[in-house]
CSV table of N, CA and C in Angstrom, one decimal:
chain,number,residue,atom,x,y,z
A,1,UNK,N,0.8,-1.2,0.0
A,1,UNK,CA,0.0,0.0,0.0
A,1,UNK,C,0.9,1.2,0.0
A,2,UNK,N,0.6,2.2,-0.8
A,2,UNK,CA,1.4,3.4,-1.0
A,2,UNK,C,1.3,4.3,0.3
A,3,UNK,N,0.1,4.7,0.6
A,3,UNK,CA,-0.1,5.5,1.8
A,3,UNK,C,-1.4,5.1,2.6
A,4,UNK,N,-1.4,5.4,3.8
A,4,UNK,CA,-2.6,5.2,4.6
A,4,UNK,C,-3.1,6.5,5.1
A,5,UNK,N,-4.3,6.9,4.7
A,5,UNK,CA,-4.9,8.1,5.1
A,5,UNK,C,-5.8,7.8,6.3
A,6,UNK,N,-5.9,8.9,7.2
A,6,UNK,CA,-6.8,8.7,8.4
A,6,UNK,C,-7.1,10.1,8.9
A,7,UNK,N,-7.8,10.0,10.1
A,7,UNK,CA,-8.2,11.2,10.8
A,7,UNK,C,-7.5,11.5,12.1
A,8,UNK,N,-7.5,12.7,12.5
A,8,UNK,CA,-7.0,13.1,13.8
A,8,UNK,C,-8.1,13.9,14.5
A,9,UNK,N,-8.5,13.5,15.7
A,9,UNK,CA,-9.6,14.2,16.4
A,9,UNK,C,-9.1,14.7,17.7
A,10,UNK,N,-9.0,16.1,17.8
A,10,UNK,CA,-8.5,16.8,18.9
A,10,UNK,C,-9.7,17.1,19.8
A,11,UNK,N,-9.9,16.3,20.9
A,11,UNK,CA,-11.1,16.4,21.7
A,11,UNK,C,-11.1,17.7,22.5
A,12,UNK,N,-9.9,18.3,22.7
A,12,UNK,CA,-9.8,19.6,23.4
A,12,UNK,C,-10.4,20.8,22.6
A,13,UNK,N,-10.5,20.6,21.3
A,13,UNK,CA,-11.0,21.6,20.4
A,13,UNK,C,-12.4,21.4,20.0
A,14,UNK,N,-12.9,20.2,20.0
A,14,UNK,CA,-14.3,20.0,19.6
A,14,UNK,C,-15.3,20.6,20.5
A,15,UNK,N,-16.3,21.4,19.9
A,15,UNK,CA,-17.3,22.1,20.7
A,15,UNK,C,-18.7,21.5,20.5
A,16,UNK,N,-18.8,20.4,19.9
A,16,UNK,CA,-20.0,19.7,19.6
A,16,UNK,C,-21.0,20.6,18.8
A,17,UNK,N,-20.5,21.2,17.8
A,17,UNK,CA,-21.4,22.0,17.0
A,17,UNK,C,-22.1,21.3,15.9
A,18,UNK,N,-21.6,20.0,15.6
A,18,UNK,CA,-22.2,19.1,14.6
A,18,UNK,C,-22.0,19.6,13.2
A,19,UNK,N,-21.1,20.6,13.0
A,19,UNK,CA,-20.8,21.0,11.6
A,19,UNK,C,-20.3,19.9,10.7
A,20,UNK,N,-19.4,19.0,11.3
A,20,UNK,CA,-18.9,17.8,10.5
A,20,UNK,C,-20.0,16.9,10.1
A,21,UNK,N,-21.0,16.6,11.0
A,21,UNK,CA,-22.1,15.7,10.7
A,21,UNK,C,-22.9,16.3,9.6
A,22,UNK,N,-23.3,17.6,9.7
A,22,UNK,CA,-24.1,18.3,8.7
A,22,UNK,C,-23.4,18.3,7.4
A,23,UNK,N,-22.1,18.7,7.3
A,23,UNK,CA,-21.4,18.7,6.1
A,23,UNK,C,-21.4,17.4,5.4
A,24,UNK,N,-21.2,16.3,6.2
A,24,UNK,CA,-21.1,15.0,5.6
A,24,UNK,C,-22.5,14.6,5.0
A,25,UNK,N,-23.5,14.9,5.7
A,25,UNK,CA,-24.9,14.6,5.2
A,25,UNK,C,-25.2,15.4,3.9
A,26,UNK,N,-24.8,16.7,4.0
A,26,UNK,CA,-25.1,17.5,2.8
A,26,UNK,C,-24.4,17.1,1.6
A,27,UNK,N,-23.1,16.9,1.7
A,27,UNK,CA,-22.3,16.5,0.5
A,27,UNK,C,-22.5,15.1,0.0
A,28,UNK,N,-23.0,14.3,0.9
A,28,UNK,CA,-23.3,12.9,0.5
A,28,UNK,C,-24.8,12.6,0.2
A,29,UNK,N,-25.6,13.7,0.2
A,29,UNK,CA,-27.0,13.6,-0.1
A,29,UNK,C,-27.8,12.7,0.8
A,30,UNK,N,-27.4,12.7,2.1
A,30,UNK,CA,-28.1,11.9,3.1
A,30,UNK,C,-29.2,12.7,3.8
A,31,UNK,N,-30.4,12.2,3.8
A,31,UNK,CA,-31.5,12.9,4.3
A,31,UNK,C,-31.5,13.0,5.9
A,32,UNK,N,-31.9,14.1,6.4
A,32,UNK,CA,-32.0,14.3,7.8
A,32,UNK,C,-32.9,13.2,8.5
A,33,UNK,N,-32.4,12.7,9.7
A,33,UNK,CA,-33.2,11.7,10.4
A,33,UNK,C,-32.9,10.3,9.9
A,34,UNK,N,-32.0,10.1,9.0
A,34,UNK,CA,-31.6,8.8,8.6
A,34,UNK,C,-30.2,8.4,9.1
A,35,UNK,N,-29.4,7.8,8.3
A,35,UNK,CA,-28.1,7.4,8.7
A,35,UNK,C,-27.2,8.6,8.9
A,36,UNK,N,-26.0,8.3,9.5
A,36,UNK,CA,-25.0,9.3,9.7
A,36,UNK,C,-23.6,8.6,9.4
A,37,UNK,N,-22.9,9.1,8.5
A,37,UNK,CA,-21.6,8.5,8.2
A,37,UNK,C,-20.6,9.0,9.3
A,38,UNK,N,-20.9,10.1,9.9
A,38,UNK,CA,-20.0,10.7,11.0
A,38,UNK,C,-21.0,11.1,12.1
A,39,UNK,N,-20.6,10.8,13.3
A,39,UNK,CA,-21.4,11.1,14.5
A,39,UNK,C,-20.5,11.8,15.6
A,40,UNK,N,-21.0,12.8,16.2
A,40,UNK,CA,-20.3,13.4,17.4
A,40,UNK,C,-20.9,12.7,18.6
A,41,UNK,N,-20.0,12.1,19.4
A,41,UNK,CA,-20.4,11.5,20.6
A,41,UNK,C,-20.0,12.3,21.8
A,42,UNK,N,-20.7,12.2,22.9
A,42,UNK,CA,-20.4,12.9,24.1
A,42,UNK,C,-20.0,11.9,25.2
A,43,UNK,N,-18.9,12.1,25.8
A,43,UNK,CA,-18.4,11.2,26.9
A,43,UNK,C,-18.3,12.0,28.2
A,44,UNK,N,-19.0,11.6,29.2
A,44,UNK,CA,-19.0,12.2,30.5
A,44,UNK,C,-18.2,11.4,31.5
A,45,UNK,N,-17.4,12.1,32.3
A,45,UNK,CA,-16.7,11.4,33.3
A,45,UNK,C,-16.6,12.2,34.6
A,46,UNK,N,-16.2,11.5,35.7
A,46,UNK,CA,-16.1,12.2,37.0
A,46,UNK,C,-17.4,12.1,37.8
A,47,UNK,N,-17.3,12.7,38.9
A,47,UNK,CA,-18.5,12.8,39.8
A,47,UNK,C,-18.6,14.3,40.2
A,48,UNK,N,-19.8,14.7,40.5
A,48,UNK,CA,-20.1,16.0,40.9
A,48,UNK,C,-19.3,16.4,42.1
A,49,UNK,N,-18.7,17.5,42.2
A,49,UNK,CA,-18.8,18.7,41.2
A,49,UNK,C,-17.7,18.7,40.2
A,50,UNK,N,-16.9,17.6,40.1
A,50,UNK,CA,-15.8,17.5,39.1
A,50,UNK,C,-16.2,16.6,37.9
A,51,UNK,N,-17.0,17.2,37.1
A,51,UNK,CA,-17.5,16.4,36.0
A,51,UNK,C,-16.9,17.0,34.7
A,52,UNK,N,-16.5,16.2,33.8
A,52,UNK,CA,-16.0,16.7,32.5
A,52,UNK,C,-16.8,16.1,31.4
A,53,UNK,N,-16.9,16.8,30.3
A,53,UNK,CA,-17.6,16.4,29.1
A,53,UNK,C,-16.6,16.5,27.9
A,54,UNK,N,-16.5,15.4,27.2
A,54,UNK,CA,-15.6,15.4,26.0
A,54,UNK,C,-16.4,15.0,24.8
A,55,UNK,N,-16.1,15.6,23.7
A,55,UNK,CA,-16.8,15.4,22.5
A,55,UNK,C,-15.9,14.7,21.5
A,56,UNK,N,-16.3,13.7,20.8
A,56,UNK,CA,-15.5,12.9,19.9
A,56,UNK,C,-16.3,12.7,18.6
A,57,UNK,N,-15.8,13.2,17.5
A,57,UNK,CA,-16.4,13.0,16.2
A,57,UNK,C,-15.8,11.7,15.6
A,58,UNK,N,-16.7,10.8,15.3
A,58,UNK,CA,-16.3,9.5,14.8
A,58,UNK,C,-17.0,9.1,13.5
A,59,UNK,N,-16.2,8.4,12.7
A,59,UNK,CA,-16.7,7.8,11.4
A,59,UNK,C,-15.9,6.5,11.2
A,60,UNK,N,-15.9,5.9,10.0
A,60,UNK,CA,-15.2,4.7,9.7
A,60,UNK,C,-13.7,5.0,10.1
A,61,UNK,N,-13.1,4.0,10.7
A,61,UNK,CA,-11.7,4.1,11.1
A,61,UNK,C,-10.7,3.7,10.0
A,62,UNK,N,-11.2,3.2,8.8
A,62,UNK,CA,-10.3,2.8,7.7
A,62,UNK,C,-9.2,2.0,8.2
A,63,UNK,N,-9.5,0.9,9.0
A,63,UNK,CA,-8.6,0.0,9.6
A,63,UNK,C,-7.6,-0.6,8.7
A,64,UNK,N,-6.4,-0.9,9.2
A,64,UNK,CA,-5.3,-1.5,8.5
A,64,UNK,C,-5.8,-2.9,8.0
A,65,UNK,N,-6.5,-3.6,8.9
A,65,UNK,CA,-7.1,-4.9,8.6
A,65,UNK,C,-8.6,-4.9,8.9
A,66,UNK,N,-9.4,-4.3,8.0
A,66,UNK,CA,-10.8,-4.1,8.3
A,66,UNK,C,-11.6,-5.4,8.5
A,67,UNK,N,-12.1,-5.6,9.7
A,67,UNK,CA,-12.9,-6.8,10.0
A,67,UNK,C,-14.1,-6.9,9.2
A,68,UNK,N,-14.7,-5.7,8.8
A,68,UNK,CA,-15.9,-5.7,8.0
A,68,UNK,C,-15.6,-6.3,6.6
A,69,UNK,N,-14.5,-6.1,6.0
A,69,UNK,CA,-14.2,-6.6,4.7
A,69,UNK,C,-13.9,-8.1,4.8
A,70,UNK,N,-13.3,-8.5,5.9
A,70,UNK,CA,-13.0,-10.0,6.1
A,70,UNK,C,-14.2,-10.8,6.1
A,71,UNK,N,-15.3,-10.3,6.7
A,71,UNK,CA,-16.5,-11.2,6.8
A,71,UNK,C,-17.5,-11.0,5.8
A,72,UNK,N,-17.3,-10.0,4.9
A,72,UNK,CA,-18.4,-9.8,3.8
A,72,UNK,C,-18.4,-10.9,2.8
A,73,UNK,N,-19.5,-11.7,2.8
A,73,UNK,CA,-19.6,-12.8,1.9
A,73,UNK,C,-19.8,-12.4,0.4
A,74,UNK,N,-20.2,-11.2,0.2
A,74,UNK,CA,-20.4,-10.7,-1.2
A,74,UNK,C,-19.2,-10.0,-1.8
A,75,UNK,N,-18.1,-9.8,-0.9
A,75,UNK,CA,-16.9,-9.1,-1.4
A,75,UNK,C,-17.2,-7.6,-1.7
A,76,UNK,N,-18.2,-7.1,-1.0
A,76,UNK,CA,-18.6,-5.7,-1.3
A,76,UNK,C,-17.7,-4.7,-0.7
A,77,UNK,N,-16.9,-5.1,0.3
A,77,UNK,CA,-16.1,-4.1,1.1
A,77,UNK,C,-14.6,-4.4,0.7
A,78,UNK,N,-13.9,-3.3,0.4
A,78,UNK,CA,-12.5,-3.5,0.1
A,78,UNK,C,-11.7,-2.3,0.6
A,79,UNK,N,-10.4,-2.6,0.8
A,79,UNK,CA,-9.5,-1.5,1.2
A,79,UNK,C,-8.6,-1.2,0.0
A,80,UNK,N,-8.7,0.1,-0.4
A,80,UNK,CA,-7.9,0.6,-1.6
A,80,UNK,C,-6.4,0.5,-1.3
A,81,UNK,N,-5.7,0.0,-2.2
A,81,UNK,CA,-4.2,-0.1,-2.1
A,81,UNK,C,-3.5,1.2,-2.2
A,82,UNK,N,-4.0,2.2,-2.9
A,82,UNK,CA,-3.3,3.4,-3.1
A,82,UNK,C,-3.4,4.4,-2.0
A,83,UNK,N,-4.5,4.2,-1.1
A,83,UNK,CA,-4.6,5.2,0.0
A,83,UNK,C,-5.2,4.6,1.3
A,84,UNK,N,-5.5,3.3,1.3
A,84,UNK,CA,-5.9,2.7,2.5
A,84,UNK,C,-7.4,3.0,2.9
A,85,UNK,N,-8.1,3.6,2.0
A,85,UNK,CA,-9.5,4.0,2.3
A,85,UNK,C,-10.4,2.7,2.1
A,86,UNK,N,-11.2,2.4,3.1
A,86,UNK,CA,-12.1,1.3,3.0
A,86,UNK,C,-13.4,1.7,2.3
A,87,UNK,N,-13.7,1.0,1.3
A,87,UNK,CA,-14.9,1.4,0.5
A,87,UNK,C,-15.9,0.3,0.3
A,88,UNK,N,-17.1,0.7,0.0
A,88,UNK,CA,-18.2,-0.3,-0.2
A,88,UNK,C,-18.7,-0.2,-1.6
A,89,UNK,N,-18.9,-1.3,-2.3
A,89,UNK,CA,-19.5,-1.4,-3.6
A,89,UNK,C,-21.0,-1.7,-3.3
A,90,UNK,N,-21.8,-0.7,-3.4
A,90,UNK,CA,-23.3,-0.9,-3.1
A,90,UNK,C,-23.9,-1.9,-4.0
A,91,UNK,N,-23.4,-2.0,-5.2
A,91,UNK,CA,-24.0,-3.0,-6.2
A,91,UNK,C,-23.8,-4.4,-5.7
A,92,UNK,N,-22.7,-4.7,-5.0
A,92,UNK,CA,-22.5,-6.0,-4.5
A,92,UNK,C,-23.1,-6.3,-3.2
A,93,UNK,N,-23.3,-5.3,-2.3
A,93,UNK,CA,-23.8,-5.5,-1.0
A,93,UNK,C,-25.2,-6.2,-1.0
A,94,UNK,N,-25.3,-7.2,-0.1
A,94,UNK,CA,-26.5,-8.0,0.0
A,94,UNK,C,-27.3,-7.7,1.3
A,95,UNK,N,-26.8,-6.8,2.0
A,95,UNK,CA,-27.5,-6.3,3.3
A,95,UNK,C,-27.5,-7.3,4.4
A,96,UNK,N,-26.5,-8.2,4.5
A,96,UNK,CA,-26.6,-9.3,5.5
A,96,UNK,C,-26.2,-8.8,6.9
A,97,UNK,N,-25.6,-7.6,7.0
A,97,UNK,CA,-25.2,-7.0,8.3
A,97,UNK,C,-24.0,-7.7,9.0
A,98,UNK,N,-23.4,-8.6,8.3
A,98,UNK,CA,-22.2,-9.3,8.9
A,98,UNK,C,-21.1,-8.3,9.2
A,99,UNK,N,-21.0,-7.3,8.4
A,99,UNK,CA,-19.9,-6.2,8.6
A,99,UNK,C,-20.2,-5.4,9.9
A,100,UNK,N,-21.5,-5.2,10.1
A,100,UNK,CA,-21.9,-4.4,11.3
A,100,UNK,C,-21.5,-5.2,12.6
A,101,UNK,N,-21.7,-6.5,12.6
A,101,UNK,CA,-21.4,-7.3,13.8
A,101,UNK,C,-19.9,-7.5,13.9
A,102,UNK,N,-19.2,-7.4,12.8
A,102,UNK,CA,-17.7,-7.6,12.9
A,102,UNK,C,-16.9,-6.4,13.2
A,103,UNK,N,-17.5,-5.2,12.9
A,103,UNK,CA,-16.8,-3.9,13.1
A,103,UNK,C,-16.8,-3.6,14.6
A,104,UNK,N,-15.6,-3.5,15.2
A,104,UNK,CA,-15.4,-3.2,16.6
A,104,UNK,C,-15.9,-1.8,17.0
A,105,UNK,N,-16.2,-1.0,16.0
A,105,UNK,CA,-16.7,0.4,16.3
A,105,UNK,C,-18.2,0.6,15.9
A,106,UNK,N,-18.8,-0.4,15.4
A,106,UNK,CA,-20.3,-0.3,15.1
A,106,UNK,C,-20.5,0.8,14.0
A,107,UNK,N,-19.6,0.9,13.0
A,107,UNK,CA,-19.7,1.9,12.0
A,107,UNK,C,-20.7,1.6,10.9
A,108,UNK,N,-20.8,0.4,10.3
A,108,UNK,CA,-21.7,0.2,9.2
A,108,UNK,C,-23.2,0.5,9.5
A,109,UNK,N,-23.8,1.2,8.6
A,109,UNK,CA,-25.2,1.5,8.7
A,109,UNK,C,-25.9,1.1,7.4
A,110,UNK,N,-27.2,1.0,7.4
A,110,UNK,CA,-27.9,0.5,6.2
A,110,UNK,C,-29.0,1.4,5.7
A,111,UNK,N,-29.0,1.4,4.4
A,111,UNK,CA,-30.1,2.1,3.7
A,111,UNK,C,-30.8,1.1,2.8
A,112,UNK,N,-31.7,1.5,2.0
A,112,UNK,CA,-32.3,0.6,1.0
A,112,UNK,C,-31.3,0.0,0.0
A,113,UNK,N,-30.2,0.8,-0.2
A,113,UNK,CA,-29.2,0.4,-1.2
A,113,UNK,C,-28.1,-0.5,-0.6
A,114,UNK,N,-28.2,-0.8,0.7
A,114,UNK,CA,-27.2,-1.6,1.4
A,114,UNK,C,-26.4,-0.8,2.4
A,115,UNK,N,-25.2,-1.3,2.7
A,115,UNK,CA,-24.4,-0.7,3.7
A,115,UNK,C,-23.8,0.6,3.3
A,116,UNK,N,-23.7,1.5,4.2
A,116,UNK,CA,-23.2,2.9,3.9
A,116,UNK,C,-22.2,3.3,5.1
A,117,UNK,N,-21.1,4.0,4.7
A,117,UNK,CA,-20.2,4.4,5.7
A,117,UNK,C,-19.3,5.5,5.1
A,118,UNK,N,-18.4,6.1,5.9
A,118,UNK,CA,-17.5,7.1,5.4
A,118,UNK,C,-16.6,6.6,4.4
A,119,UNK,N,-16.4,7.3,3.3
A,119,UNK,CA,-15.4,7.0,2.3
A,119,UNK,C,-14.4,8.1,2.0
A,120,UNK,N,-14.2,9.0,3.1
A,120,UNK,CA,-13.3,10.1,3.0
A,120,UNK,C,-13.7,11.1,1.8
A,121,UNK,N,-15.0,11.0,1.4
A,121,UNK,CA,-15.6,11.9,0.4
A,121,UNK,C,-15.1,11.6,-1.0
A,122,UNK,N,-14.4,10.4,-1.2
A,122,UNK,CA,-13.9,10.1,-2.6
A,122,UNK,C,-15.1,9.8,-3.5
A,123,UNK,N,-16.2,9.5,-2.9
A,123,UNK,CA,-17.4,9.2,-3.7
A,123,UNK,C,-18.1,10.4,-4.2
A,124,UNK,N,-17.7,11.6,-3.8
A,124,UNK,CA,-18.3,12.8,-4.3
A,124,UNK,C,-17.3,13.9,-4.7
A,125,UNK,N,-16.3,13.5,-5.3
A,125,UNK,CA,-15.4,14.5,-6.0
A,125,UNK,C,-14.1,14.8,-5.3
A,126,UNK,N,-13.9,14.4,-4.0
A,126,UNK,CA,-12.7,14.7,-3.3
A,126,UNK,C,-11.6,13.7,-3.7
A,127,UNK,N,-10.5,14.1,-4.1
A,127,UNK,CA,-9.4,13.2,-4.5
A,127,UNK,C,-8.6,12.8,-3.2
A,128,UNK,N,-8.2,11.5,-3.1
A,128,UNK,CA,-7.4,11.1,-1.9
A,128,UNK,C,-6.3,12.1,-1.7
A,129,UNK,N,-6.1,12.5,-0.5
A,129,UNK,CA,-5.1,13.5,-0.1
A,129,UNK,C,-5.7,14.9,0.0
A,130,UNK,N,-6.9,15.2,-0.6
A,130,UNK,CA,-7.6,16.4,-0.4
A,130,UNK,C,-8.4,16.3,0.9
A,131,UNK,N,-8.9,17.4,1.3
A,131,UNK,CA,-9.6,17.5,2.6
A,131,UNK,C,-11.0,17.0,2.5
A,132,UNK,N,-11.5,16.0,3.2
A,132,UNK,CA,-12.9,15.7,3.2
A,132,UNK,C,-13.8,16.8,3.7
A,133,UNK,N,-15.0,16.9,3.4
A,133,UNK,CA,-15.9,18.0,3.7
A,133,UNK,C,-16.1,18.1,5.2
A,134,UNK,N,-16.1,17.1,6.0
A,134,UNK,CA,-16.3,17.1,7.4
A,134,UNK,C,-15.1,17.9,8.0
A,135,UNK,N,-13.9,17.7,7.6
A,135,UNK,CA,-12.7,18.3,8.1
A,135,UNK,C,-12.7,19.8,7.6
A,136,UNK,N,-13.0,20.1,6.4
A,136,UNK,CA,-13.0,21.4,5.9
A,136,UNK,C,-14.0,22.3,6.6
A,137,UNK,N,-15.1,21.7,7.1
A,137,UNK,CA,-16.1,22.5,7.7
A,137,UNK,C,-15.9,22.8,9.2
A,138,UNK,N,-15.0,22.0,9.8
A,138,UNK,CA,-14.8,22.1,11.3
A,138,UNK,C,-14.3,23.5,11.7
A,139,UNK,N,-15.1,24.3,12.4
A,139,UNK,CA,-14.7,25.7,12.7
A,139,UNK,C,-13.5,25.8,13.7
A,140,UNK,N,-13.3,24.8,14.5
A,140,UNK,CA,-12.2,24.8,15.5
A,140,UNK,C,-11.0,24.0,15.1
A,141,UNK,N,-11.0,23.4,13.9
A,141,UNK,CA,-9.9,22.5,13.4
A,141,UNK,C,-9.7,21.4,14.3
A,142,UNK,N,-10.8,20.9,15.0
A,142,UNK,CA,-10.6,19.7,15.9
A,142,UNK,C,-10.5,18.4,15.1
A,143,UNK,N,-11.0,18.4,13.8
A,143,UNK,CA,-10.9,17.3,13.0
A,143,UNK,C,-9.9,17.6,11.9
A,144,UNK,N,-9.0,16.7,11.7
A,144,UNK,CA,-8.0,16.8,10.6
A,144,UNK,C,-7.8,15.5,9.9
A,145,UNK,N,-7.2,15.6,8.7
A,145,UNK,CA,-7.1,14.4,7.8
A,145,UNK,C,-5.7,14.5,7.1
A,146,UNK,N,-5.1,13.3,6.9
A,146,UNK,CA,-3.9,13.2,6.2
A,146,UNK,C,-3.3,11.8,6.3
A,147,UNK,N,-2.1,11.7,5.8
A,147,UNK,CA,-1.5,10.3,5.9
A,147,UNK,C,-1.2,10.1,7.4
A,148,UNK,N,-1.1,8.8,7.8
A,148,UNK,CA,-0.8,8.5,9.2
A,148,UNK,C,0.5,9.1,9.6
A,149,UNK,N,1.5,9.2,8.7
A,149,UNK,CA,2.8,9.8,9.0
A,149,UNK,C,2.6,11.3,9.4
A,150,UNK,N,1.8,12.0,8.5
A,150,UNK,CA,1.6,13.4,8.8
A,150,UNK,C,0.8,13.6,10.1
A,151,UNK,N,-0.2,12.8,10.4
A,151,UNK,CA,-0.9,12.9,11.6
A,151,UNK,C,-0.1,12.5,12.8
A,152,UNK,N,0.8,11.6,12.7
A,152,UNK,CA,1.7,11.2,13.8
A,152,UNK,C,2.6,12.4,14.2
A,153,UNK,N,3.1,13.1,13.1
A,153,UNK,CA,3.9,14.3,13.4
A,153,UNK,C,3.1,15.4,14.1
A,154,UNK,N,1.8,15.6,13.8
A,154,UNK,CA,1.0,16.6,14.4
A,154,UNK,C,0.7,16.3,15.9
A,155,UNK,N,0.6,15.0,16.2
A,155,UNK,CA,0.3,14.6,17.6
A,155,UNK,C,1.5,14.3,18.4
A,156,UNK,N,2.7,14.4,17.8
A,156,UNK,CA,3.9,14.0,18.5
A,156,UNK,C,4.1,14.8,19.8
A,157,UNK,N,3.8,16.0,19.9
A,157,UNK,CA,4.0,16.8,21.2
A,157,UNK,C,2.7,16.8,22.1
A,158,UNK,N,1.7,16.0,21.7
A,158,UNK,CA,0.5,16.0,22.5
A,158,UNK,C,0.3,14.7,23.2
A,159,UNK,N,-0.6,14.6,24.1
A,159,UNK,CA,-1.0,13.3,24.7
A,159,UNK,C,-2.1,12.8,23.8
A,160,UNK,N,-1.7,12.1,22.8
A,160,UNK,CA,-2.6,11.5,21.8
A,160,UNK,C,-2.3,10.0,21.6
A,161,UNK,N,-3.2,9.3,21.2
A,161,UNK,CA,-3.0,7.9,21.0
A,161,UNK,C,-3.8,7.4,19.8
A,162,UNK,N,-3.3,6.4,19.1
A,162,UNK,CA,-4.1,5.8,18.0
A,162,UNK,C,-5.3,5.1,18.7
A,163,UNK,N,-6.4,5.4,18.1
A,163,UNK,CA,-7.7,4.9,18.7
A,163,UNK,C,-8.0,3.5,18.4
A,164,UNK,N,-8.6,2.8,19.3
A,164,UNK,CA,-9.3,1.6,19.1
A,164,UNK,C,-8.6,0.3,19.4
A,165,UNK,N,-9.2,-0.8,18.9
A,165,UNK,CA,-8.7,-2.1,19.2
A,165,UNK,C,-7.5,-2.4,18.4
A,166,UNK,N,-6.5,-3.0,19.0
A,166,UNK,CA,-5.2,-3.3,18.4
A,166,UNK,C,-5.4,-4.2,17.2
A,167,UNK,N,-6.3,-5.1,17.2
A,167,UNK,CA,-6.5,-6.0,16.1
A,167,UNK,C,-6.9,-5.3,14.8
A,168,UNK,N,-7.7,-4.3,15.0
A,168,UNK,CA,-8.2,-3.5,13.9
A,168,UNK,C,-7.2,-2.5,13.3
A,169,UNK,N,-6.4,-2.0,14.2
A,169,UNK,CA,-5.4,-1.0,13.8
A,169,UNK,C,-6.0,0.1,13.1
A,170,UNK,N,-6.9,0.9,13.7
A,170,UNK,CA,-7.6,2.0,13.0
A,170,UNK,C,-6.7,3.1,12.6
A,171,UNK,N,-7.1,3.8,11.6
A,171,UNK,CA,-6.4,5.0,11.1
A,171,UNK,C,-6.9,6.3,11.7
A,172,UNK,N,-6.9,6.4,13.0
A,172,UNK,CA,-7.4,7.5,13.7
A,172,UNK,C,-6.6,7.8,14.9
A,173,UNK,N,-6.2,9.1,15.1
A,173,UNK,CA,-5.6,9.5,16.4
A,173,UNK,C,-6.6,10.4,17.1
A,174,UNK,N,-6.6,10.3,18.5
A,174,UNK,CA,-7.4,11.1,19.3
A,174,UNK,C,-6.6,11.6,20.4
A,175,UNK,N,-6.8,12.9,20.7
A,175,UNK,CA,-6.1,13.5,21.9
A,175,UNK,C,-7.2,14.2,22.7
């Protein structure tokens, strides 16, 4: 594989404005009240009066070894060799939900056309290496996109870690 692209989510910058979610839906033609390729989650911790709230924008992790692709009986899910982006061929998807159960992050969602998930906007005119619409829209620059090497450099001085299960090796850093 030439490069592996991924996301960096800076939880100290996210203000839970949902701009990333709205941009994703708009650019991908997803109707309100249906699926979401990107979701902002709220994590609460501590006990009163020392309570903290952290916001995390999540989408497909574009894992190094995507469990969803490994279990797909129709061969509808693949990892692109040129950029590491995990994509779905909706023409092949049979809607069996195996990928949903295999994904450690619960990312796959379903429409009448089959499974749907983040494809880093390559399905709507963004060239790999360009900025996906969710990242371009983020007003606080909490969400960033690039090669894993570029992202590792950005987080080198921060308390950040690669997110998720070791077996999946997701292409996401979170601080």
